PDB file of C-alpha atoms in Angstrom:
ATOM      1  CA  UNK A1034      13.628 -11.889  -7.543  1.00  0.00           C
ATOM      2  CA  UNK A1035      10.531  -9.767  -8.360  1.00  0.00           C
ATOM      3  CA  UNK A1036      10.007  -8.862 -12.035  1.00  0.00           C
ATOM      4  CA  UNK A1037       9.174  -5.427 -13.496  1.00  0.00           C
ATOM      5  CA  UNK A1038       5.394  -6.104 -13.652  1.00  0.00           C
ATOM      6  CA  UNK A1039       5.339  -6.432  -9.870  1.00  0.00           C
ATOM      7  CA  UNK A1040       3.189  -3.887  -8.006  1.00  0.00           C
ATOM      8  CA  UNK A1041       4.634  -2.922  -4.611  1.00  0.00           C
ATOM      9  CA  UNK A1042       8.097  -3.446  -3.209  1.00  0.00           C
ATOM     10  CA  UNK A1043      10.339  -4.224  -0.257  1.00  0.00           C
ATOM     11  CA  UNK A1044       8.558  -7.520   0.386  1.00  0.00           C
ATOM     12  CA  UNK A1045       5.005  -6.035   0.246  1.00  0.00           C
ATOM     13  CA  UNK A1046       3.086  -6.495  -3.009  1.00  0.00           C
ATOM     14  CA  UNK A1047      -0.361  -6.158  -4.552  1.00  0.00           C
ATOM     15  CA  UNK A1048       0.844  -8.661  -7.154  1.00  0.00           C
ATOM     16  CA  UNK A1049       4.274 -10.130  -7.693  1.00  0.00           C
ATOM     17  CA  UNK A1050       6.067 -11.944 -10.509  1.00  0.00           C
ATOM     18  CA  UNK A1051       9.310 -13.859 -10.146  1.00  0.00           C
ATOM     19  CA  UNK A1052      12.063 -14.440 -12.714  1.00  0.00           C
ATOM     20  CA  UNK A1053      13.903 -17.636 -11.774  1.00  0.00           C
ATOM     21  CA  UNK A1054      17.320 -18.889 -12.898  1.00  0.00           C
ATOM     22  CA  UNK A1055      19.025 -22.212 -12.275  1.00  0.00           C
ATOM     23  CA  UNK A1056      21.828 -23.605 -14.436  1.00  0.00           C
ATOM     24  CA  UNK A1057      20.362 -27.100 -13.857  1.00  0.00           C
ATOM     25  CA  UNK A1058      16.923 -25.970 -15.137  1.00  0.00           C
ATOM     26  CA  UNK A1059      14.043 -24.821 -12.967  1.00  0.00           C
ATOM     27  CA  UNK A1060      11.548 -27.677 -12.480  1.00  0.00           C
ATOM     28  CA  UNK A1061       8.857 -26.247 -10.175  1.00  0.00           C
ATOM     29  CA  UNK A1062       8.050 -23.832  -7.390  1.00  0.00           C
ATOM     30  CA  UNK A1063       5.890 -24.200  -4.327  1.00  0.00           C
ATOM     31  CA  UNK A1064       3.964 -21.309  -2.867  1.00  0.00           C
ATOM     32  CA  UNK A1065       2.740 -22.123   0.621  1.00  0.00           C
ATOM     33  CA  UNK A1066       3.232 -25.817  -0.200  1.00  0.00           C
ATOM     34  CA  UNK A1067       1.205 -25.736  -3.448  1.00  0.00           C
ATOM     35  CA  UNK A1068       3.313 -27.052  -6.354  1.00  0.00           C
ATOM     36  CA  UNK A1069       3.433 -25.231  -9.715  1.00  0.00           C
ATOM     37  CA  UNK A1070       5.241 -27.114 -12.493  1.00  0.00           C
ATOM     38  CA  UNK A1071       7.432 -24.957 -14.718  1.00  0.00           C
ATOM     39  CA  UNK A1072       9.082 -25.378 -18.116  1.00  0.00           C
ATOM     40  CA  UNK A1073      12.337 -27.126 -17.118  1.00  0.00           C
ATOM     41  CA  UNK A1074      14.361 -24.285 -18.625  1.00  0.00           C
ATOM     42  CA  UNK A1075      17.357 -22.423 -17.220  1.00  0.00           C
ATOM     43  CA  UNK A1076      15.121 -19.328 -16.952  1.00  0.00           C
ATOM     44  CA  UNK A1077      11.484 -19.553 -15.796  1.00  0.00           C
ATOM     45  CA  UNK A1078       8.821 -17.089 -14.747  1.00  0.00           C
ATOM     46  CA  UNK A1079       6.041 -17.200 -12.194  1.00  0.00           C
ATOM     47  CA  UNK A1080       3.814 -14.279 -13.153  1.00  0.00           C
ATOM     48  CA  UNK A1081       1.023 -12.265 -11.553  1.00  0.00           C
ATOM     49  CA  UNK A1082       0.913 -13.965  -8.171  1.00  0.00           C
ATOM     50  CA  UNK A1083      -2.068 -12.593  -6.246  1.00  0.00           C
ATOM     51  CA  UNK A1084      -4.208 -14.098  -3.483  1.00  0.00           C
ATOM     52  CA  UNK A1085      -5.863 -17.252  -4.856  1.00  0.00           C
ATOM     53  CA  UNK A1086      -3.230 -17.835  -7.570  1.00  0.00           C
ATOM     54  CA  UNK A1087      -0.761 -20.746  -7.246  1.00  0.00           C
ATOM     55  CA  UNK A1088      -1.636 -21.191  -3.545  1.00  0.00           C
ATOM     56  CA  UNK A1089      -0.912 -17.568  -2.600  1.00  0.00           C
ATOM     57  CA  UNK A1090      -2.980 -15.894   0.125  1.00  0.00           C
ATOM     58  CA  UNK A1091      -3.584 -12.365   1.407  1.00  0.00           C
ATOM     59  CA  UNK A1092      -0.786 -11.827   3.948  1.00  0.00           C
ATOM     60  CA  UNK A1093       2.424 -13.822   4.407  1.00  0.00           C
ATOM     61  CA  UNK A1094       3.523 -16.288   1.681  1.00  0.00           C
ATOM     62  CA  UNK A1095       6.567 -18.462   1.093  1.00  0.00           C
ATOM     63  CA  UNK A1096       7.975 -19.482  -2.296  1.00  0.00           C
ATOM     64  CA  UNK A1097      10.585 -22.207  -2.869  1.00  0.00           C
ATOM     65  CA  UNK A1098      12.084 -23.000  -6.299  1.00  0.00           C
ATOM     66  CA  UNK A1099      13.448 -26.458  -7.170  1.00  0.00           C
ATOM     67  CA  UNK A1100      15.566 -27.595 -10.103  1.00  0.00           C
ATOM     68  CA  UNK A1101      15.376 -30.848 -12.111  1.00  0.00           C
ATOM     69  CA  UNK A1102      18.213 -32.309  -9.994  1.00  0.00           C
ATOM     70  CA  UNK A1103      16.055 -31.958  -6.865  1.00  0.00           C
ATOM     71  CA  UNK A1104      17.924 -29.017  -5.343  1.00  0.00           C
ATOM     72  CA  UNK A1105      15.642 -26.426  -3.747  1.00  0.00           C
ATOM     73  CA  UNK A1106      16.219 -22.782  -2.902  1.00  0.00           C
ATOM     74  CA  UNK A1107      15.985 -21.308   0.534  1.00  0.00           C
ATOM     75  CA  UNK A1108      12.420 -20.160   1.291  1.00  0.00           C
ATOM     76  CA  UNK A1109      11.603 -16.572   0.319  1.00  0.00           C
ATOM     77  CA  UNK A1110       8.814 -14.917   2.297  1.00  0.00           C
ATOM     78  CA  UNK A1111       6.729 -12.104   0.804  1.00  0.00           C
ATOM     79  CA  UNK A1112       3.525 -10.296   1.762  1.00  0.00           C
ATOM     80  CA  UNK A1113       0.524  -9.941  -0.559  1.00  0.00           C
ATOM     81  CA  UNK A1114      -1.667  -7.000   0.383  1.00  0.00           C
ATOM     82  CA  UNK A1115      -4.524  -6.063  -1.942  1.00  0.00           C
ATOM     83  CA  UNK A1116      -6.592  -4.049   0.510  1.00  0.00           C
ATOM     84  CA  UNK A1117      -6.354  -0.265   0.796  1.00  0.00           C
ATOM     85  CA  UNK A1118      -6.052   1.346   4.237  1.00  0.00           C
ATOM     86  CA  UNK A1119      -9.265   2.422   5.932  1.00  0.00           C
ATOM     87  CA  UNK A1120      -9.067   6.143   6.677  1.00  0.00           C
ATOM     88  CA  UNK A1121     -11.706   8.314   8.335  1.00  0.00           C
ATOM     89  CA  UNK A1122     -12.026  11.839   9.689  1.00  0.00           C
ATOM     90  CA  UNK A1123     -13.620  11.527  13.112  1.00  0.00           C
ATOM     91  CA  UNK A1124     -13.523  15.224  14.014  1.00  0.00           C
ATOM     92  CA  UNK A1125     -14.501  17.894  13.185  1.00  0.00           C
ATOM     93  CA  UNK A1126     -17.919  16.710  12.004  1.00  0.00           C
ATOM     94  CA  UNK A1127     -18.872  17.314   8.388  1.00  0.00           C
ATOM     95  CA  UNK A1128     -20.252  20.853   8.077  1.00  0.00           C
ATOM     96  CA  UNK A1129     -19.055  21.963  11.531  1.00  0.00           C
ATOM     97  CA  UNK A1130     -18.364  25.645  12.149  1.00  0.00           C
ATOM     98  CA  UNK A1131     -14.967  25.956  13.846  1.00  0.00           C
ATOM     99  CA  UNK A1132     -12.622  28.636  15.126  1.00  0.00           C
ATOM    100  CA  UNK A1133      -9.437  28.909  17.158  1.00  0.00           C
ATOM    101  CA  UNK A1134      -7.447  25.723  17.765  1.00  0.00           C
ATOM    102  CA  UNK A1135      -9.399  22.815  16.300  1.00  0.00           C
ATOM    103  CA  UNK A1136      -8.508  19.183  16.925  1.00  0.00           C
ATOM    104  CA  UNK A1137      -8.532  17.112  13.731  1.00  0.00           C
ATOM    105  CA  UNK A1138      -8.975  13.442  14.578  1.00  0.00           C
ATOM    106  CA  UNK A1139      -8.035  10.972  11.852  1.00  0.00           C
ATOM    107  CA  UNK A1140      -8.172   7.195  12.068  1.00  0.00           C
ATOM    108  CA  UNK A1141      -5.978   5.192   9.672  1.00  0.00           C
ATOM    109  CA  UNK A1142      -6.020   1.420   9.876  1.00  0.00           C
ATOM    110  CA  UNK A1143      -4.034  -1.093   7.817  1.00  0.00           C
ATOM    111  CA  UNK A1144      -1.798  -3.883   9.035  1.00  0.00           C
ATOM    112  CA  UNK A1145       0.888  -2.709   6.556  1.00  0.00           C
ATOM    113  CA  UNK A1146       0.288   1.046   6.828  1.00  0.00           C
ATOM    114  CA  UNK A1147       3.154   3.121   5.473  1.00  0.00           C
ATOM    115  CA  UNK A1148       1.806   6.663   5.727  1.00  0.00           C
ATOM    116  CA  UNK A1149      -1.342   8.688   6.164  1.00  0.00           C
ATOM    117  CA  UNK A1150      -1.941  12.352   5.623  1.00  0.00           C
ATOM    118  CA  UNK A1151      -4.423  15.138   5.773  1.00  0.00           C
ATOM    119  CA  UNK A1152      -4.794  18.391   3.933  1.00  0.00           C
ATOM    120  CA  UNK A1153      -7.076  21.344   4.400  1.00  0.00           C
ATOM    121  CA  UNK A1154      -8.214  23.442   1.440  1.00  0.00           C
ATOM    122  CA  UNK A1155     -10.362  26.519   1.169  1.00  0.00           C
ATOM    123  CA  UNK A1156     -13.309  26.148  -1.224  1.00  0.00           C
ATOM    124  CA  UNK A1157     -15.372  28.704  -3.119  1.00  0.00           C
ATOM    125  CA  UNK A1158     -18.935  29.616  -2.165  1.00  0.00           C
ATOM    126  CA  UNK A1159     -20.222  27.183  -4.832  1.00  0.00           C
ATOM    127  CA  UNK A1160     -18.156  24.373  -3.154  1.00  0.00           C
ATOM    128  CA  UNK A1161     -15.642  24.186  -6.017  1.00  0.00           C
ATOM    129  CA  UNK A1162     -11.971  24.024  -5.095  1.00  0.00           C
ATOM    130  CA  UNK A1163     -10.010  27.232  -5.238  1.00  0.00           C
ATOM    131  CA  UNK A1164      -6.759  27.372  -7.135  1.00  0.00           C
ATOM    132  CA  UNK A1165      -5.089  28.325  -3.859  1.00  0.00           C
ATOM    133  CA  UNK A1166      -2.595  25.801  -2.532  1.00  0.00           C
ATOM    134  CA  UNK A1167      -3.619  23.689   0.400  1.00  0.00           C
ATOM    135  CA  UNK A1168      -3.808  25.672   3.632  1.00  0.00           C
ATOM    136  CA  UNK A1169      -2.216  22.812   5.558  1.00  0.00           C
ATOM    137  CA  UNK A1170      -0.727  19.507   4.442  1.00  0.00           C
ATOM    138  CA  UNK A1171       0.740  16.972   6.821  1.00  0.00           C
ATOM    139  CA  UNK A1172       1.991  13.434   6.179  1.00  0.00           C
ATOM    140  CA  UNK A1173       2.857  10.974   8.926  1.00  0.00           C
ATOM    141  CA  UNK A1174       4.998   7.929   8.174  1.00  0.00           C
ATOM    142  CA  UNK A1175       4.166   4.784  10.125  1.00  0.00           C
ATOM    143  CA  UNK A1176       6.465   1.823  10.728  1.00  0.00           C
ATOM    144  CA  UNK A1177       3.549  -0.262  11.989  1.00  0.00           C
ATOM    145  CA  UNK A1178      -0.143  -0.374  11.192  1.00  0.00           C
ATOM    146  CA  UNK A1179      -2.212   2.189  13.046  1.00  0.00           C
ATOM    147  CA  UNK A1180      -5.401   1.114  14.740  1.00  0.00           C
ATOM    148  CA  UNK A1181      -6.811   4.143  16.461  1.00  0.00           C
ATOM    149  CA  UNK A1182      -7.142   7.866  16.249  1.00  0.00           C
ATOM    150  CA  UNK A1183      -4.413  10.442  15.684  1.00  0.00           C
ATOM    151  CA  UNK A1184      -5.013  14.055  16.682  1.00  0.00           C
ATOM    152  CA  UNK A1185      -3.613  17.061  14.853  1.00  0.00           C
ATOM    153  CA  UNK A1186      -4.276  20.653  15.864  1.00  0.00           C
ATOM    154  CA  UNK A1187      -5.481  23.146  13.261  1.00  0.00           C
ATOM    155  CA  UNK A1188      -4.993  26.786  14.232  1.00  0.00           C
ATOM    156  CA  UNK A1189      -7.670  28.709  12.338  1.00  0.00           C
ATOM    157  CA  UNK A1190      -6.912  32.121  13.884  1.00  0.00           C
ATOM    158  CA  UNK A1191      -4.838  33.364  10.923  1.00  0.00           C
ATOM    159  CA  UNK A1192      -7.374  32.238   8.296  1.00  0.00           C
ATOM    160  CA  UNK A1193     -10.178  34.255   6.821  1.00  0.00           C
ATOM    161  CA  UNK A1194     -13.786  33.217   7.209  1.00  0.00           C
ATOM    162  CA  UNK A1195     -14.998  30.750   4.634  1.00  0.00           C
ATOM    163  CA  UNK A1196     -15.536  27.110   3.872  1.00  0.00           C
ATOM    164  CA  UNK A1197     -12.620  24.722   4.267  1.00  0.00           C
ATOM    165  CA  UNK A1198     -12.508  20.999   3.508  1.00  0.00           C
ATOM    166  CA  UNK A1199     -10.450  18.467   5.441  1.00  0.00           C
ATOM    167  CA  UNK A1200      -9.220  15.518   3.371  1.00  0.00           C
ATOM    168  CA  UNK A1201      -7.524  12.393   4.726  1.00  0.00           C
ATOM    169  CA  UNK A1202      -5.681   9.672   2.826  1.00  0.00           C
ATOM    170  CA  UNK A1203      -3.628   6.572   3.540  1.00  0.00           C
ATOM    171  CA  UNK A1204      -1.037   4.439   1.736  1.00  0.00           C
ATOM    172  CA  UNK A1205       0.220   0.986   2.664  1.00  0.00           C
ATOM    173  CA  UNK A1206       3.582  -0.653   1.943  1.00  0.00           C
ATOM    174  CA  UNK A1207       2.169  -2.487  -1.095  1.00  0.00           C
ATOM    175  CA  UNK A1208       1.090   0.821  -2.671  1.00  0.00           C
ATOM    176  CA  UNK A1209      -2.659   0.551  -2.001  1.00  0.00           C
ATOM    177  CA  UNK A1210      -4.193   4.012  -1.472  1.00  0.00           C
ATOM    178  CA  UNK A1211      -7.424   5.397  -0.087  1.00  0.00           C
ATOM    179  CA  UNK A1212      -8.929   8.845   0.458  1.00  0.00           C
TER     180      UNK A1212
END
């Protein structure tokens, strides 16, 4: 099972550590067929597994633990994901003057995308953020990676004139974030 120093969860990790127990003593593990000898103790650890460590790769991995008697566990599959989602604001263009109903087009791409969001804030004349709360915040949860644009509508009719910034961010199932 994953240890406390694991980053991520629910099968999706940036790095993962395993705490292994076998009453006949843990002999070794294989990750994607690459053997890692262990200490032949009842408890053993496989720590900080990331792509390139112990045969692990970015994407799907399989670990199998074997004891000194030659008994092996069922395979456990886990995903290593160390790349943050790619998020962009495609519309409106930076510096655009807008009014009325404005389409906000955001593209969020990540094979393990969990959620992406946007927020709109008013800024002061000197471009510093106001202490006002965000004008609009919206988060969309995704069960699959998004590869393409999503359109939200921003109704500016109730807002005063001024400068507003649109921010977009994304988060994947391993906890990688981008803005």
